[in-house]
Amino acid sequence: MTAPDERKLTDMLRDVGLRPTRQRLALAGLLFAHGDRHVTAEELHREAAETGLSVSLATVYNTLNQFSDAGLLRQVITDGARTFYDTNTRDHYHFYAEEDGRLIDIPADQIDLGRLPPPPDGARLAGVDVIIRLRKAGA
Amino acid sequence: MTAPDERKLTDMLRDVGLRPTRQRLALAGLLFAHGDRHVTAEELHREAAETGLSVSLATVYNTLNQFSDAGLLRQVITDGARTFYDTNTRDHYHFYAEEDGRLIDIPADQIDLGRLPPPPDGARLAGVDVIIRLRKAGA
DNA sequence: ATTTGTGCAAATCGTTTGCATCTGA
DNA sequence: TCAGATGCAAACGATTTGCACAAAT
């Protein structure tokens, strides 16, 4: 919960085999310094710019994808219009508020997914995504 | 389960407020004639061409979206790369085989979603998507 | 006659890639 | 030194849109 210092971030990156470059450290700082977050590439890019770091959007995308491949982030697909990157890699689910495009974590223990059907034939289970879509209460 | 005839399709479209045009009838025929299906716009477009109907891809997209808005179809998002349109609008869930991009229905009664968390504040539940991701069994 | 749909091509939007240039180990 | 990273711009693929023409009520 407390902001990881530069040293910790460096180690985190080394641990997953990524070089702790200036931009990766800075982006990791933005991502992991303040508890769980859901960011899009655009958002992180803007945020980086605001804190004085100049990174190209392409590098933000590359970095987010590298972090995801390394298991530091998890991608969340909602409506296909954009990809969210979730710093919470534990087992959990999501509310998705369609109008404002907001994503809200649902801890795993709040949904009881008993009795999943077995994976077909030669397939193994790679993950379970649960998205609860929300609309405004009216109508 | 039996192929709906032209008359039934016409009524179906009228019922949801869509004019039964030639292309809409033809696409509806492809979609609803053979039980539950998951199609992408590209697939349906190709299929239409194969059966001798010339429709533009834009019209296929427009039609699929109109059908979805009208409740005749349901969109399924898997990896953000493409949108599937599901002719099964009943409550149910999906397996998604990542390697071959195949979608498999899971009947609602095969997953027990007891105890959903209540929607936050002024939001109402608009839908629940469950996607079980599959990989090849090896590794 | 009037409204609604269609086709086409161009536009959009998020995301990825190629390549020349930097940078960390 | 030198593999690996970065930046930029161009490429991309799925989807949407603008507009002139055609078809349905």
Short mmCIF file of C-alpha atoms (C1' of nucleotides) in Angstrom, two decimals:
data_model
loop_
_atom_site.label_atom_id
_atom_site.label_comp_id
_atom_site.label_asym_id
_atom_site.label_seq_id
_atom_site.Cartn_x
_atom_site.Cartn_y
_atom_site.Cartn_z
CA MET A 1 0.00 0.00 0.00
CA THR A 2 2.93 2.35 0.56
CA ALA A 3 4.68 3.81 -2.47
CA PRO A 4 7.45 1.50 -3.60
CA ASP A 5 10.75 3.31 -3.85
CA GLU A 6 13.00 3.30 -6.88
CA ARG A 7 15.01 0.41 -5.54
CA LYS A 8 11.99 -1.81 -5.17
CA LEU A 9 10.80 -0.96 -8.66
CA THR A 10 14.23 -1.73 -10.03
CA ASP A 11 14.17 -5.12 -8.38
CA MET A 12 10.64 -5.79 -9.55
CA LEU A 13 11.67 -5.20 -13.14
CA ARG A 14 14.87 -7.20 -12.83
CA ASP A 15 12.91 -10.06 -11.33
CA VAL A 16 10.80 -10.37 -14.44
CA GLY A 17 13.74 -9.93 -16.78
CA LEU A 18 13.14 -6.38 -17.88
CA ARG A 19 15.84 -3.75 -17.85
CA PRO A 20 15.05 -0.97 -15.43
CA THR A 21 15.21 1.88 -17.89
CA ARG A 22 14.23 5.41 -17.02
CA GLN A 23 10.86 5.22 -18.74
CA ARG A 24 9.98 1.81 -17.41
CA LEU A 25 10.83 2.90 -13.88
CA ALA A 26 8.79 6.05 -14.24
CA LEU A 27 5.78 4.23 -15.66
CA ALA A 28 6.05 1.54 -13.01
CA GLY A 29 6.12 4.28 -10.41
CA LEU A 30 2.90 5.78 -11.74
CA LEU A 31 1.29 2.38 -11.95
CA PHE A 32 2.29 0.83 -8.67
CA ALA A 33 2.78 3.74 -6.30
CA HIS A 34 -0.81 4.29 -5.30
CA GLY A 35 -2.60 1.01 -4.78
CA ASP A 36 -4.71 -0.75 -7.38
CA ARG A 37 -5.40 1.06 -10.60
CA HIS A 38 -7.08 0.57 -13.96
CA VAL A 39 -5.43 2.58 -16.68
CA THR A 40 -5.59 2.81 -20.41
CA ALA A 41 -2.49 3.48 -22.44
CA GLU A 42 -3.74 6.96 -23.30
CA GLU A 43 -4.34 7.80 -19.66
CA LEU A 44 -0.93 6.64 -18.56
CA HIS A 45 0.67 8.50 -21.40
CA ARG A 46 -1.05 11.73 -20.43
CA GLU A 47 -0.20 11.20 -16.80
CA ALA A 48 3.44 10.63 -17.63
CA ALA A 49 3.51 13.83 -19.64
CA GLU A 50 1.98 15.72 -16.73
CA THR A 51 4.68 14.55 -14.39
CA GLY A 52 7.30 15.81 -16.78
CA LEU A 53 8.28 12.48 -18.27
CA SER A 54 8.37 12.47 -22.02
CA VAL A 55 7.55 9.00 -23.34
CA SER A 56 6.05 8.18 -26.66
CA LEU A 57 2.64 6.58 -26.73
CA ALA A 58 4.15 3.63 -28.56
CA THR A 59 6.54 3.05 -25.69
CA VAL A 60 3.70 3.25 -23.22
CA TYR A 61 1.90 0.56 -25.18
CA ASN A 62 5.00 -1.56 -25.44
CA THR A 63 5.73 -1.17 -21.76
CA LEU A 64 2.19 -2.00 -20.68
CA ASN A 65 2.25 -5.10 -22.84
CA GLN A 66 5.62 -6.15 -21.51
CA PHE A 67 4.42 -5.67 -17.96
CA SER A 68 1.35 -7.73 -18.76
CA ASP A 69 3.38 -10.52 -20.32
CA ALA A 70 5.60 -10.48 -17.27
CA GLY A 71 2.61 -10.84 -14.99
CA LEU A 72 2.88 -7.42 -13.38
CA LEU A 73 -0.37 -6.29 -14.98
CA ARG A 74 -3.53 -7.89 -16.20
CA GLN A 75 -5.47 -6.78 -19.24
CA VAL A 76 -9.17 -6.25 -18.94
CA ILE A 77 -11.40 -6.11 -22.00
CA THR A 78 -14.73 -4.42 -21.60
CA ASP A 79 -16.31 -3.15 -24.76
CA GLY A 80 -13.60 -3.67 -27.28
CA ALA A 81 -13.09 0.06 -27.62
CA ARG A 82 -10.05 0.11 -25.40
CA THR A 83 -7.89 -2.08 -23.24
CA PHE A 84 -7.56 -1.52 -19.53
CA TYR A 85 -4.45 -2.53 -17.65
CA ASP A 86 -5.16 -3.57 -14.09
CA THR A 87 -2.42 -3.44 -11.47
CA ASN A 88 -4.37 -5.97 -9.44
CA THR A 89 -3.20 -9.34 -10.68
CA ARG A 90 -4.92 -11.32 -7.97
CA ASP A 91 -8.07 -13.29 -8.72
CA HIS A 92 -10.94 -10.86 -8.96
CA TYR A 93 -13.75 -9.59 -11.15
CA HIS A 94 -15.12 -6.28 -12.40
CA PHE A 95 -18.02 -3.94 -12.56
CA TYR A 96 -18.01 -1.93 -15.73
CA ALA A 97 -19.98 1.31 -15.86
CA GLU A 98 -20.76 1.69 -19.54
CA GLU A 99 -21.58 5.40 -19.64
CA ASP A 100 -18.37 6.68 -18.08
CA GLY A 101 -16.13 3.78 -18.97
CA ARG A 102 -15.17 3.14 -15.36
CA LEU A 103 -13.96 -0.16 -14.05
CA ILE A 104 -14.45 -1.23 -10.43
CA ASP A 105 -12.82 -4.21 -8.79
CA ILE A 106 -14.89 -6.97 -7.26
CA PRO A 107 -12.85 -9.09 -4.84
CA ALA A 108 -12.87 -12.78 -5.67
CA ASP A 109 -14.66 -13.68 -2.46
CA GLN A 110 -17.67 -11.58 -3.42
CA ILE A 111 -18.65 -13.84 -6.26
CA ASP A 112 -19.08 -17.52 -5.79
CA LEU A 113 -18.11 -19.29 -8.98
CA GLY A 114 -18.80 -22.78 -7.84
CA ARG A 115 -19.21 -25.53 -10.33
CA LEU A 116 -17.40 -24.33 -13.42
CA PRO A 117 -17.95 -26.60 -16.40
CA PRO A 118 -14.86 -28.62 -17.28
CA PRO A 119 -12.75 -27.36 -20.20
CA PRO A 120 -13.50 -29.25 -23.41
CA ASP A 121 -11.19 -31.86 -24.99
CA GLY A 122 -7.51 -30.95 -25.00
CA ALA A 123 -7.91 -27.54 -23.46
CA ARG A 124 -6.93 -26.20 -20.10
CA LEU A 125 -8.41 -23.32 -18.22
CA ALA A 126 -6.41 -20.15 -18.77
CA GLY A 127 -8.52 -17.69 -16.82
CA VAL A 128 -12.02 -16.65 -15.92
CA ASP A 129 -13.28 -13.17 -16.64
CA VAL A 130 -16.45 -11.91 -15.06
CA ILE A 131 -17.70 -8.48 -16.06
CA ILE A 132 -20.86 -7.10 -14.56
CA ARG A 133 -22.16 -4.34 -16.79
CA LEU A 134 -23.84 -1.38 -15.17
CA ARG A 135 -26.17 1.28 -16.50
CA LYS A 136 -27.57 4.35 -14.88
CA ALA A 137 -30.37 3.47 -12.50
CA GLY A 138 -33.11 5.37 -14.40
CA ALA A 139 -35.47 3.76 -16.93
CA MET B 1 -34.69 -25.24 -34.58
CA THR B 2 -36.21 -25.47 -38.04
CA ALA B 3 -35.27 -22.86 -40.61
CA PRO B 4 -37.57 -19.87 -40.28
CA ASP B 5 -39.23 -19.03 -43.55
CA GLU B 6 -39.24 -15.63 -45.17
CA ARG B 7 -42.56 -14.75 -43.62
CA LYS B 8 -41.35 -15.40 -40.10
CA LEU B 9 -38.22 -13.36 -40.69
CA THR B 10 -40.31 -10.52 -42.07
CA ASP B 11 -42.45 -10.53 -38.97
CA MET B 12 -39.43 -10.74 -36.71
CA LEU B 13 -37.96 -7.62 -38.29
CA ARG B 14 -41.26 -5.75 -38.27
CA ASP B 15 -41.71 -6.62 -34.62
CA VAL B 16 -38.52 -4.84 -33.70
CA GLY B 17 -39.23 -1.89 -35.96
CA LEU B 18 -36.86 -2.68 -38.79
CA ARG B 19 -37.91 -2.63 -42.40
CA PRO B 20 -37.62 -6.06 -43.96
CA THR B 21 -35.29 -5.19 -46.78
CA ARG B 22 -33.76 -7.76 -49.06
CA GLN B 23 -30.35 -7.66 -47.39
CA ARG B 24 -31.72 -7.70 -43.87
CA LEU B 25 -33.90 -10.68 -44.69
CA ALA B 26 -31.00 -12.50 -46.29
CA LEU B 27 -28.67 -11.82 -43.37
CA ALA B 28 -31.33 -12.77 -40.88
CA GLY B 29 -31.81 -15.99 -42.81
CA LEU B 30 -28.11 -16.82 -42.53
CA LEU B 31 -28.06 -15.91 -38.87
CA PHE B 32 -31.20 -17.57 -37.62
CA ALA B 33 -31.77 -20.49 -39.94
CA HIS B 34 -29.44 -22.98 -38.36
CA GLY B 35 -29.61 -22.78 -34.58
CA ASP B 36 -27.26 -20.82 -32.38
CA ARG B 37 -24.28 -19.20 -34.01
CA HIS B 38 -21.37 -16.93 -33.22
CA VAL B 39 -20.35 -14.84 -36.19
CA THR B 40 -18.09 -11.94 -36.86
CA ALA B 41 -19.03 -9.29 -39.40
CA GLU B 42 -16.33 -10.51 -41.75
CA GLU B 43 -17.57 -14.09 -41.56
CA LEU B 44 -21.14 -13.14 -42.24
CA HIS B 45 -20.07 -10.93 -45.08
CA ARG B 46 -18.10 -13.74 -46.70
CA GLU B 47 -20.96 -16.15 -46.15
CA ALA B 48 -23.42 -13.77 -47.76
CA ALA B 49 -21.16 -13.41 -50.77
CA GLU B 50 -20.91 -17.20 -51.06
CA THR B 51 -24.66 -17.56 -51.16
CA GLY B 52 -24.82 -15.07 -53.98
CA LEU B 53 -25.97 -12.08 -51.98
CA SER B 54 -23.98 -8.97 -52.59
CA VAL B 55 -23.95 -6.80 -49.49
CA SER B 56 -21.30 -4.34 -48.51
CA LEU B 57 -19.32 -4.99 -45.36
CA ALA B 58 -20.55 -1.67 -44.01
CA THR B 59 -24.11 -2.84 -44.35
CA VAL B 60 -23.29 -6.08 -42.61
CA TYR B 61 -21.87 -4.10 -39.70
CA ASN B 62 -24.83 -1.78 -39.64
CA THR B 63 -27.26 -4.65 -39.78
CA LEU B 64 -25.55 -6.62 -37.04
CA ASN B 65 -25.56 -3.56 -34.82
CA GLN B 66 -29.21 -2.86 -35.54
CA PHE B 67 -30.09 -6.46 -34.76
CA SER B 68 -28.13 -6.19 -31.53
CA ASP B 69 -29.82 -2.96 -30.53
CA ALA B 70 -33.14 -4.59 -31.28
CA GLY B 71 -32.32 -7.51 -29.04
CA LEU B 72 -32.13 -10.12 -31.80
CA LEU B 73 -28.42 -10.59 -31.24
CA ARG B 74 -25.98 -10.23 -28.43
CA GLN B 75 -22.44 -8.96 -28.79
CA VAL B 76 -19.66 -10.90 -27.19
CA ILE B 77 -16.28 -9.34 -26.57
CA THR B 78 -13.37 -11.66 -26.13
CA ASP B 79 -9.97 -10.21 -26.80
CA GLY B 80 -10.80 -6.83 -28.22
CA ALA B 81 -9.58 -7.89 -31.63
CA ARG B 82 -13.03 -8.54 -32.98
CA THR B 83 -16.65 -8.55 -31.99
CA PHE B 84 -18.73 -11.69 -32.07
CA TYR B 85 -22.45 -11.59 -32.62
CA ASP B 86 -24.29 -14.35 -30.84
CA THR B 87 -27.72 -15.46 -32.00
CA ASN B 88 -28.35 -16.89 -28.55
CA THR B 89 -29.80 -14.03 -26.56
CA ARG B 90 -30.75 -16.15 -23.58
CA ASP B 91 -28.74 -15.99 -20.38
CA HIS B 92 -25.56 -17.94 -20.90
CA TYR B 93 -21.78 -17.76 -20.79
CA HIS B 94 -18.81 -18.62 -22.99
CA PHE B 95 -15.66 -20.58 -23.38
CA TYR B 96 -13.16 -18.77 -25.52
CA ALA B 97 -10.38 -20.77 -27.16
CA GLU B 98 -7.64 -18.21 -27.60
CA GLU B 99 -5.57 -19.96 -30.26
CA ASP B 100 -8.30 -20.51 -32.79
CA GLY B 101 -10.61 -17.71 -31.76
CA ARG B 102 -13.53 -20.06 -31.19
CA LEU B 103 -16.42 -19.29 -28.93
CA ILE B 104 -18.44 -22.03 -27.23
CA ASP B 105 -21.70 -21.52 -25.39
CA ILE B 106 -22.06 -22.48 -21.76
CA PRO B 107 -25.70 -22.80 -20.73
CA ALA B 108 -26.65 -20.63 -17.79
CA ASP B 109 -27.39 -23.62 -15.60
CA GLN B 110 -23.84 -24.88 -15.85
CA ILE B 111 -22.43 -21.99 -13.87
CA ASP B 112 -23.80 -21.07 -10.54
CA LEU B 113 -23.46 -17.33 -10.09
CA GLY B 114 -24.94 -17.11 -6.66
CA ARG B 115 -24.37 -14.07 -4.53
CA LEU B 116 -23.55 -11.32 -7.00
CA PRO B 117 -22.43 -8.14 -5.27
CA PRO B 118 -25.05 -5.38 -5.44
CA PRO B 119 -24.56 -2.67 -8.08
CA PRO B 120 -22.98 0.47 -6.58
CA ASP B 121 -24.84 3.75 -5.96
CA GLY B 122 -27.24 4.80 -8.70
CA ALA B 123 -26.43 1.98 -11.08
CA ARG B 124 -28.48 -0.95 -12.18
CA LEU B 125 -27.28 -4.26 -13.47
CA ALA B 126 -27.22 -4.34 -17.25
CA GLY B 127 -25.74 -7.76 -17.83
CA VAL B 128 -23.23 -10.30 -16.65
CA ASP B 129 -20.54 -11.61 -18.95
CA VAL B 130 -18.54 -14.65 -18.03
CA ILE B 131 -15.75 -15.72 -20.32
CA ILE B 132 -13.68 -18.76 -19.54
CA ARG B 133 -10.44 -18.55 -21.45
CA LEU B 134 -8.93 -21.75 -22.75
CA ARG B 135 -5.43 -22.64 -23.88
CA LYS B 136 -4.09 -25.78 -25.38
CA ALA B 137 -3.63 -28.47 -22.78
CA GLY B 138 0.16 -28.76 -23.15
CA ALA B 139 2.67 -26.88 -20.94
"C1'" DA C 1 -43.84 11.35 -51.70
"C1'" DT C 2 -41.32 10.60 -47.92
"C1'" DT C 3 -38.72 8.14 -45.07
"C1'" DT C 4 -35.35 4.68 -44.37
"C1'" DG C 5 -31.71 1.68 -46.07
"C1'" DT C 6 -27.63 0.72 -48.93
"C1'" DG C 7 -23.03 0.98 -51.10
"C1'" DC C 8 -18.86 2.80 -51.50
"C1'" DA C 9 -14.92 5.06 -50.16
"C1'" DA C 10 -12.91 7.80 -46.92
"C1'" DA C 11 -12.34 8.66 -42.12
"C1'" DT C 12 -11.51 7.15 -37.31
"C1'" DC C 13 -9.54 5.05 -33.43
"C1'" DG C 14 -6.84 2.12 -30.76
"C1'" DT C 15 -2.86 -0.38 -31.27
"C1'" DT C 16 1.39 -2.32 -33.54
"C1'" DT C 17 5.60 -2.19 -36.25
"C1'" DG C 18 9.92 -0.80 -38.89
"C1'" DC C 19 13.85 1.37 -38.47
"C1'" DA C 20 17.35 4.58 -37.08
"C1'" DT C 21 19.07 6.20 -32.87
"C1'" DC C 22 20.14 5.97 -27.96
"C1'" DT C 23 21.35 3.70 -23.54
"C1'" DG C 24 22.14 0.51 -19.79
"C1'" DA C 25 24.98 -3.52 -18.37
"C1'" DT D 1 30.77 -3.20 -26.80
"C1'" DC D 2 26.32 -4.36 -27.99
"C1'" DA D 3 21.97 -6.42 -27.00
"C1'" DG D 4 18.06 -4.38 -25.80
"C1'" DA D 5 15.01 0.13 -25.59
"C1'" DT D 6 13.05 4.13 -27.37
"C1'" DG D 7 10.86 7.48 -30.53
"C1'" DC D 8 8.72 8.62 -34.38
"C1'" DA D 9 5.98 8.02 -38.17
"C1'" DA D 10 3.90 4.97 -40.99
"C1'" DA D 11 1.18 0.81 -41.14
"C1'" DC D 12 -2.81 -1.74 -39.57
"C1'" DG D 13 -7.25 -3.89 -38.83
"C1'" DA D 14 -11.69 -3.51 -37.20
"C1'" DT D 15 -15.41 -0.56 -37.23
"C1'" DT D 16 -17.98 3.82 -38.38
"C1'" DT D 17 -19.55 7.57 -41.18
"C1'" DG D 18 -20.81 10.93 -45.10
"C1'" DC D 19 -23.11 11.24 -48.93
"C1'" DA D 20 -25.43 10.12 -53.36
"C1'" DC D 21 -28.50 6.67 -54.94
"C1'" DA D 22 -32.15 3.06 -54.40
"C1'" DA D 23 -35.97 0.85 -52.25
"C1'" DA D 24 -39.85 0.38 -48.88
"C1'" DT D 25 -44.19 2.24 -46.95
#
